[in-house]
């Protein structure tokens, strides 16, 4: 049994509402009273591409959810689109356990980015949203302007967090601190200025979308 599966089973066992058992390979079954059973594949990958997501689905055709167990796991936009298209939920271990309790594992999406993704898609000035990665969105506005937006969920993003996002995913127009309780540090804002992008909360991003 792989290490991530062992940890997943152990962490679920600490909870009082759900139980879990190992099925095969990376696949586990989660049982929650009054909710559908959930077949979840637990991945140890650092990044999950469309090819990786398709491989998991081929190996476990009955799976309801694909879990990226590592906190730092990065999801490619094509993987997210593929999984949503075939009725498989995706996201972190926390997303999985919440989805098992709520009974919506097949439609669940990464809880860290779910609200901000929905906010962009429902925003009146937005014509289209293309998800390049779980935290990188290319937004086309009705004005014709396009903005590449990167999301950081840290409580107080640092200059290094901004630079690391830029280095890993490429240039962005705006770094959005999506944590509702924190704010970017002055050093993070300065780092963004040095790189050529803005760093801020929804209020600042909203103004950028209005003026673009």
CSV table of C-alpha atoms in Angstrom, one decimal:
chain,number,residue,atom,x,y,z
A,1,UNK,CA,0.0,0.0,0.0
A,2,UNK,CA,1.4,3.4,-1.0
A,3,UNK,CA,2.3,6.0,1.6
A,4,UNK,CA,-0.4,8.5,0.6
A,5,UNK,CA,-3.1,5.8,0.8
A,6,UNK,CA,-2.0,4.8,4.3
A,7,UNK,CA,-2.1,8.5,5.4
A,8,UNK,CA,-5.5,9.0,3.8
A,9,UNK,CA,-7.0,6.0,5.6
A,10,UNK,CA,-5.4,7.0,8.9
A,11,UNK,CA,-6.7,10.5,8.7
A,12,UNK,CA,-10.2,9.4,7.8
A,13,UNK,CA,-10.1,6.9,10.7
A,14,UNK,CA,-9.6,9.9,13.1
A,15,UNK,CA,-13.0,11.3,12.0
A,16,UNK,CA,-16.2,10.1,13.6
A,17,UNK,CA,-18.6,10.3,10.6
A,18,UNK,CA,-16.8,8.4,7.8
A,19,UNK,CA,-15.0,5.1,7.5
A,20,UNK,CA,-12.6,4.0,4.7
A,21,UNK,CA,-11.1,0.9,3.3
A,22,UNK,CA,-8.4,0.1,0.8
A,23,UNK,CA,-9.7,-1.4,-2.4
A,24,UNK,CA,-6.7,-1.8,-4.7
A,25,UNK,CA,-3.6,0.2,-5.7
A,26,UNK,CA,-4.4,3.9,-5.0
A,27,UNK,CA,-8.2,3.4,-4.7
A,28,UNK,CA,-10.1,3.6,-1.5
A,29,UNK,CA,-13.8,3.4,-0.6
A,30,UNK,CA,-15.2,6.0,1.8
A,31,UNK,CA,-18.5,5.1,3.6
A,32,UNK,CA,-20.6,7.9,5.2
A,33,UNK,CA,-24.0,7.3,6.8
A,34,UNK,CA,-26.9,8.6,4.7
A,35,UNK,CA,-24.6,9.5,1.8
A,36,UNK,CA,-23.4,7.6,-1.3
A,37,UNK,CA,-20.2,5.6,-1.0
A,38,UNK,CA,-17.2,7.3,-2.6
A,39,UNK,CA,-14.5,5.6,-4.6
A,40,UNK,CA,-11.5,7.8,-4.5
A,41,UNK,CA,-8.1,7.5,-6.1
A,42,UNK,CA,-5.4,9.0,-3.9
A,43,UNK,CA,-2.5,10.4,-5.9
A,44,UNK,CA,1.0,11.3,-4.6
A,45,UNK,CA,1.8,13.3,-7.8
A,46,UNK,CA,3.3,16.8,-7.6
A,47,UNK,CA,1.3,17.8,-10.7
A,48,UNK,CA,-1.8,16.2,-12.3
A,49,UNK,CA,-2.0,16.5,-16.0
A,50,UNK,CA,-4.9,15.5,-18.3
A,51,UNK,CA,-2.9,12.4,-19.3
A,52,UNK,CA,-2.5,11.5,-15.6
A,53,UNK,CA,-6.2,12.1,-14.9
A,54,UNK,CA,-7.1,9.9,-17.9
A,55,UNK,CA,-4.8,7.2,-16.7
A,56,UNK,CA,-6.4,7.1,-13.3
A,57,UNK,CA,-9.9,6.9,-14.9
A,58,UNK,CA,-8.8,4.1,-17.2
A,59,UNK,CA,-7.4,2.2,-14.2
A,60,UNK,CA,-10.3,2.9,-11.9
A,61,UNK,CA,-13.4,3.5,-14.2
A,62,UNK,CA,-15.8,3.6,-11.3
A,63,UNK,CA,-14.0,6.3,-9.3
A,64,UNK,CA,-15.9,9.2,-8.1
A,65,UNK,CA,-13.1,11.5,-7.0
A,66,UNK,CA,-9.4,12.0,-7.8
A,67,UNK,CA,-7.4,13.3,-4.8
A,68,UNK,CA,-4.1,15.1,-5.0
A,69,UNK,CA,-2.8,14.2,-1.6
A,70,UNK,CA,0.2,16.6,-1.5
A,71,UNK,CA,-0.7,20.0,-0.3
A,72,UNK,CA,1.5,21.5,-3.0
A,73,UNK,CA,-0.1,19.4,-5.8
A,74,UNK,CA,-0.7,21.4,-9.0
A,75,UNK,CA,-3.6,20.6,-11.3
A,76,UNK,CA,-3.5,21.3,-15.0
A,77,UNK,CA,-6.5,23.0,-16.5
A,78,UNK,CA,-7.0,20.2,-19.0
A,79,UNK,CA,-7.1,17.7,-16.2
A,80,UNK,CA,-9.8,19.7,-14.4
A,81,UNK,CA,-11.8,20.0,-17.6
A,82,UNK,CA,-11.5,16.3,-18.4
A,83,UNK,CA,-12.5,15.2,-14.9
A,84,UNK,CA,-15.5,17.6,-14.8
A,85,UNK,CA,-16.6,16.3,-18.2
A,86,UNK,CA,-16.7,12.7,-17.1
A,87,UNK,CA,-18.3,13.3,-13.7
A,88,UNK,CA,-15.3,12.9,-11.4
A,89,UNK,CA,-14.6,15.3,-8.6
A,90,UNK,CA,-11.1,16.6,-8.0
A,91,UNK,CA,-9.0,18.4,-5.4
A,92,UNK,CA,-7.2,18.1,-2.1
A,93,UNK,CA,-7.7,15.6,0.7
A,94,UNK,CA,-9.8,18.2,2.5
A,95,UNK,CA,-12.0,18.6,-0.5
A,96,UNK,CA,-12.5,14.8,-0.6
A,97,UNK,CA,-13.5,14.4,3.0
A,98,UNK,CA,-15.9,17.4,2.8
A,99,UNK,CA,-17.4,16.0,-0.4
A,100,UNK,CA,-17.9,12.6,1.2
A,101,UNK,CA,-19.9,14.2,4.0
A,102,UNK,CA,-21.9,16.4,1.6
A,103,UNK,CA,-22.6,13.6,-0.8
A,104,UNK,CA,-21.3,15.5,-3.9
A,105,UNK,CA,-18.0,13.8,-4.6
A,106,UNK,CA,-18.7,13.5,-8.3
A,107,UNK,CA,-19.1,17.2,-8.8
A,108,UNK,CA,-16.8,18.6,-6.1
A,109,UNK,CA,-13.9,20.8,-7.0
A,110,UNK,CA,-10.8,22.0,-5.1
A,111,UNK,CA,-12.1,23.9,-2.1
A,112,UNK,CA,-9.2,26.3,-2.1
A,113,UNK,CA,-10.1,27.7,-5.5
A,114,UNK,CA,-13.8,26.9,-5.9
A,115,UNK,CA,-15.2,30.3,-4.8
A,116,UNK,CA,-12.7,32.5,-6.7
A,117,UNK,CA,-13.2,30.4,-9.9
A,118,UNK,CA,-16.9,30.8,-9.6
A,119,UNK,CA,-16.7,34.5,-8.9
A,120,UNK,CA,-14.7,35.1,-12.1
A,121,UNK,CA,-17.1,33.0,-14.2
A,122,UNK,CA,-20.2,34.8,-12.8
A,123,UNK,CA,-18.8,38.3,-13.0
A,124,UNK,CA,-20.8,40.4,-15.4
A,125,UNK,CA,-17.9,42.0,-17.3
A,126,UNK,CA,-16.4,38.6,-18.1
A,127,UNK,CA,-17.1,37.0,-21.5
A,128,UNK,CA,-15.0,33.8,-21.1
A,129,UNK,CA,-12.6,32.1,-18.6
A,130,UNK,CA,-10.0,29.6,-19.6
A,131,UNK,CA,-8.5,27.7,-16.7
A,132,UNK,CA,-4.8,27.0,-17.4
A,133,UNK,CA,-4.0,25.5,-14.0
A,134,UNK,CA,-6.0,25.2,-10.7
A,135,UNK,CA,-4.7,28.7,-9.8
A,136,UNK,CA,-4.1,30.3,-13.2
A,137,UNK,CA,-7.0,31.8,-15.1
A,138,UNK,CA,-7.0,33.5,-18.5
A,139,UNK,CA,-10.0,35.9,-18.4
A,140,UNK,CA,-11.5,37.5,-21.6
A,141,UNK,CA,-13.6,40.5,-20.8
A,142,UNK,CA,-16.6,41.8,-22.9
A,143,UNK,CA,-14.5,44.8,-23.7
A,144,UNK,CA,-12.1,42.4,-25.5
A,145,UNK,CA,-9.3,42.8,-23.0
A,146,UNK,CA,-7.6,39.7,-21.7
A,147,UNK,CA,-6.0,39.3,-18.2
A,148,UNK,CA,-4.0,36.4,-16.9
A,149,UNK,CA,-4.7,36.0,-13.2
A,150,UNK,CA,-2.8,34.0,-10.7
A,151,UNK,CA,-4.2,33.0,-7.3
A,152,UNK,CA,-2.4,32.7,-4.0
A,153,UNK,CA,-4.2,31.4,-1.0
A,154,UNK,CA,-1.7,32.3,1.7
A,155,UNK,CA,-2.8,34.4,4.6
A,156,UNK,CA,-0.2,37.0,3.9
A,157,UNK,CA,1.6,36.3,0.6
A,158,UNK,CA,5.3,37.2,0.7
A,159,UNK,CA,7.6,38.5,-2.1
A,160,UNK,CA,8.9,35.0,-2.6
A,161,UNK,CA,5.3,33.6,-3.0
A,162,UNK,CA,4.7,36.2,-5.8
A,163,UNK,CA,8.0,35.4,-7.5
A,164,UNK,CA,7.5,31.7,-7.2
A,165,UNK,CA,4.1,31.9,-8.9
A,166,UNK,CA,5.6,34.0,-11.7
A,167,UNK,CA,8.6,31.6,-12.1
A,168,UNK,CA,6.5,28.4,-12.1
A,169,UNK,CA,3.5,29.5,-14.2
A,170,UNK,CA,4.9,32.4,-16.3
A,171,UNK,CA,3.9,36.1,-16.4
A,172,UNK,CA,0.6,37.2,-15.0
A,173,UNK,CA,-1.2,40.5,-15.1
A,174,UNK,CA,-2.6,40.2,-11.6
A,175,UNK,CA,-1.7,38.1,-8.5
A,176,UNK,CA,-4.9,37.7,-6.5
A,177,UNK,CA,-4.7,36.9,-2.8
A,178,UNK,CA,-7.8,34.8,-2.5
A,179,UNK,CA,-7.6,34.2,1.3
A,180,UNK,CA,-10.5,36.1,2.7
A,181,UNK,CA,-8.8,36.9,6.0
A,182,UNK,CA,-5.3,38.0,4.9
A,183,UNK,CA,-3.6,40.6,2.8
A,184,UNK,CA,-0.5,40.7,0.7
A,185,UNK,CA,2.6,42.0,2.5
A,186,UNK,CA,4.1,45.3,1.2
A,187,UNK,CA,7.1,43.3,0.0
A,188,UNK,CA,4.8,41.1,-2.1
A,189,UNK,CA,3.2,44.2,-3.7
A,190,UNK,CA,6.7,45.6,-4.4
A,191,UNK,CA,7.7,42.3,-5.9
A,192,UNK,CA,4.7,42.4,-8.2
A,193,UNK,CA,5.6,45.9,-9.3
A,194,UNK,CA,9.1,44.8,-10.1
A,195,UNK,CA,7.8,41.9,-12.2
A,196,UNK,CA,5.2,44.1,-13.9
A,197,UNK,CA,2.0,42.9,-12.3
A,198,UNK,CA,-0.4,44.0,-9.7
A,199,UNK,CA,-0.8,42.2,-6.4
A,200,UNK,CA,-4.0,42.6,-4.3
A,201,UNK,CA,-7.4,41.4,-3.1
A,202,UNK,CA,-10.7,41.2,-4.9
A,203,UNK,CA,-11.3,44.9,-4.5
A,204,UNK,CA,-8.2,45.8,-6.5
A,205,UNK,CA,-8.8,43.1,-9.0
A,206,UNK,CA,-12.4,44.3,-9.5
A,207,UNK,CA,-11.1,47.8,-10.2
A,208,UNK,CA,-8.6,46.3,-12.8
A,209,UNK,CA,-11.5,44.4,-14.5
A,210,UNK,CA,-13.6,47.5,-14.6
A,211,UNK,CA,-10.9,49.6,-16.2
A,212,UNK,CA,-9.5,47.0,-18.6
